[in-house]
Amino acid sequence: MRLLRGTETRYLKVGGANTLFIDGAHTRRLQELPSYYPRYMQGLSDAHQRGLDILRRFSDLRWTYVTPAYKFAPLGEYTGKYHVRGEEYRPGEDDDPMDYISYADYAKAMVDIIERHQLRARTDHAGQRTQPDPQQPW
């Protein structure tokens, strides 16, 4: 990151949904909900959080941390539809993890963020609120 300081280089990071806040006060994260992130996933989740914490220290860089939806589907179809929100996630009814995006739609969101020059010390959540592809392995 130090090499990028003071340059026009833009840094785009694929994040982890665990880093999203689940409350308006920004004190609780999605990682804290066991229905989303069971114990065996906590180490990886902690690593994502540490990476974001390090990135936040570099306010003089052009960076964006883009978090895919909780269900990030490699086999999902391209629809061209997605939403980009800030760093708050709203779980569904009964903590049902319905947030979904295909790899193809996530890639489209990333390209759009780059082309719109929305790269300045921020975290975004890219997803859809649609029924996941029934052929996905979850």
Coordinates of C-alpha atoms in Angstrom, one line a residue:
M1 CA 0.0 0.0 0.0
R2 CA 2.9 2.4 0.7
L3 CA 3.9 2.1 -2.9
L4 CA 0.6 3.5 -4.0
R5 CA 0.7 6.6 -1.7
G6 CA 0.6 9.8 -3.6
T7 CA -0.1 8.2 -7.0
E8 CA -3.2 8.2 -9.2
T9 CA -3.3 4.4 -9.1
R10 CA -6.6 3.0 -8.0
Y11 CA -6.9 0.0 -5.7
L12 CA -10.0 -2.1 -5.8
K13 CA -10.3 -4.9 -3.2
V14 CA -12.8 -7.8 -3.2
G15 CA -13.9 -8.0 0.4
G16 CA -15.7 -10.4 2.6
A17 CA -19.4 -10.0 3.5
N18 CA -18.5 -10.7 7.1
T19 CA -17.1 -7.1 7.4
L20 CA -20.5 -5.5 6.8
F21 CA -22.3 -3.9 9.7
I22 CA -25.7 -5.2 10.8
D23 CA -26.7 -2.1 12.8
G24 CA -27.0 1.6 12.2
A25 CA -24.5 2.4 15.0
H26 CA -21.8 0.3 13.2
T27 CA -21.0 -1.7 16.3
R28 CA -22.0 -5.2 15.1
R29 CA -20.9 -7.1 12.0
L30 CA -22.5 -9.9 10.0
Q31 CA -19.7 -12.2 11.2
E32 CA -21.3 -12.2 14.6
L33 CA -24.4 -14.0 13.4
P34 CA -23.8 -17.8 13.7
S35 CA -26.3 -18.6 11.0
Y36 CA -24.1 -16.8 8.5
Y37 CA -20.6 -17.4 9.9
P38 CA -20.2 -20.5 12.1
R39 CA -17.2 -21.1 14.2
Y40 CA -15.2 -22.8 11.5
M41 CA -15.3 -19.6 9.4
Q42 CA -14.2 -17.2 12.0
G43 CA -10.4 -17.4 11.2
L44 CA -11.0 -16.4 7.6
S45 CA -13.5 -13.7 8.6
D46 CA -11.0 -12.3 11.1
A47 CA -8.4 -12.1 8.3
H48 CA -10.8 -10.2 6.0
Q49 CA -11.5 -7.8 8.9
R50 CA -7.8 -7.2 9.6
G51 CA -7.2 -6.5 5.9
L52 CA -10.0 -3.9 5.8
D53 CA -8.7 -2.3 9.1
I54 CA -5.2 -1.9 7.5
L55 CA -6.7 -0.5 4.3
R56 CA -8.6 2.2 6.3
R57 CA -5.3 3.5 7.7
F58 CA -4.4 4.7 4.2
S59 CA -6.6 7.7 3.7
D60 CA -4.3 9.1 1.0
L61 CA -5.0 6.3 -1.4
R62 CA -7.8 5.9 -4.0
W63 CA -9.3 2.6 -2.8
T64 CA -12.6 0.8 -2.6
Y65 CA -13.4 -2.4 -0.8
V66 CA -16.3 -4.1 -2.6
T67 CA -18.0 -6.8 -0.7
P68 CA -20.0 -9.3 -2.6
A69 CA -23.4 -10.5 -1.4
Y70 CA -23.4 -13.2 1.3
K71 CA -24.2 -15.8 -1.4
F72 CA -21.6 -15.2 -4.0
A73 CA -22.5 -17.6 -6.9
P74 CA -19.9 -18.8 -9.4
L75 CA -22.6 -20.6 -11.4
G76 CA -25.2 -17.8 -11.4
E77 CA -26.4 -16.2 -14.6
Y78 CA -25.5 -12.7 -15.7
T79 CA -28.5 -10.4 -15.4
G80 CA -26.8 -7.0 -15.5
K81 CA -28.8 -6.1 -12.3
Y82 CA -27.2 -5.4 -9.0
H83 CA -27.3 -2.8 -6.2
V84 CA -24.4 -1.1 -4.5
R85 CA -24.9 0.0 -1.0
G86 CA -22.6 1.3 1.7
E87 CA -21.3 -1.0 4.5
E88 CA -24.6 -2.0 6.2
Y89 CA -26.3 -5.3 5.6
R90 CA -29.9 -6.0 6.5
P91 CA -30.4 -9.7 7.2
G92 CA -33.7 -11.2 6.0
E93 CA -36.5 -12.6 8.1
D94 CA -35.2 -15.0 10.8
D95 CA -31.6 -14.1 9.7
D96 CA -32.3 -15.9 6.4
P97 CA -29.2 -15.3 4.2
M98 CA -31.0 -14.5 1.0
D99 CA -28.6 -11.8 -0.3
Y100 CA -27.2 -13.1 -3.6
I101 CA -25.1 -12.1 -6.6
S102 CA -23.5 -14.1 -9.4
Y103 CA -19.8 -13.7 -10.2
A104 CA -20.8 -12.2 -13.5
D105 CA -23.0 -9.5 -12.0
Y106 CA -20.4 -8.8 -9.3
A107 CA -17.8 -8.3 -12.0
K108 CA -20.2 -5.8 -13.8
A109 CA -20.6 -3.9 -10.5
M110 CA -16.8 -3.7 -10.1
V111 CA -16.3 -2.4 -13.6
D112 CA -19.0 0.2 -13.1
I113 CA -17.4 1.4 -9.9
I114 CA -14.1 1.8 -11.7
E115 CA -15.6 3.5 -14.7
R116 CA -17.6 5.9 -12.5
H117 CA -14.4 6.7 -10.5
Q118 CA -16.1 5.8 -7.3
L119 CA -12.8 4.9 -5.7
R120 CA -12.2 6.9 -2.6
A121 CA -11.7 5.3 0.8
R122 CA -15.0 3.5 1.0
T123 CA -16.6 0.1 1.5
D124 CA -19.5 -1.0 -0.7
H125 CA -21.8 -4.0 -0.7
A126 CA -22.8 -5.3 -4.2
G127 CA -25.7 -7.7 -4.3
Q128 CA -29.3 -8.5 -5.3
R129 CA -32.3 -9.4 -3.3
T130 CA -33.5 -12.1 -5.5
Q131 CA -34.0 -15.8 -5.1
P132 CA -30.7 -17.6 -5.5
D133 CA -30.1 -19.8 -8.5
P134 CA -31.6 -23.2 -7.6
Q135 CA -28.5 -24.9 -9.2
Q136 CA -26.1 -23.4 -6.7
P137 CA -24.6 -25.8 -4.2
W138 CA -26.2 -24.3 -1.0

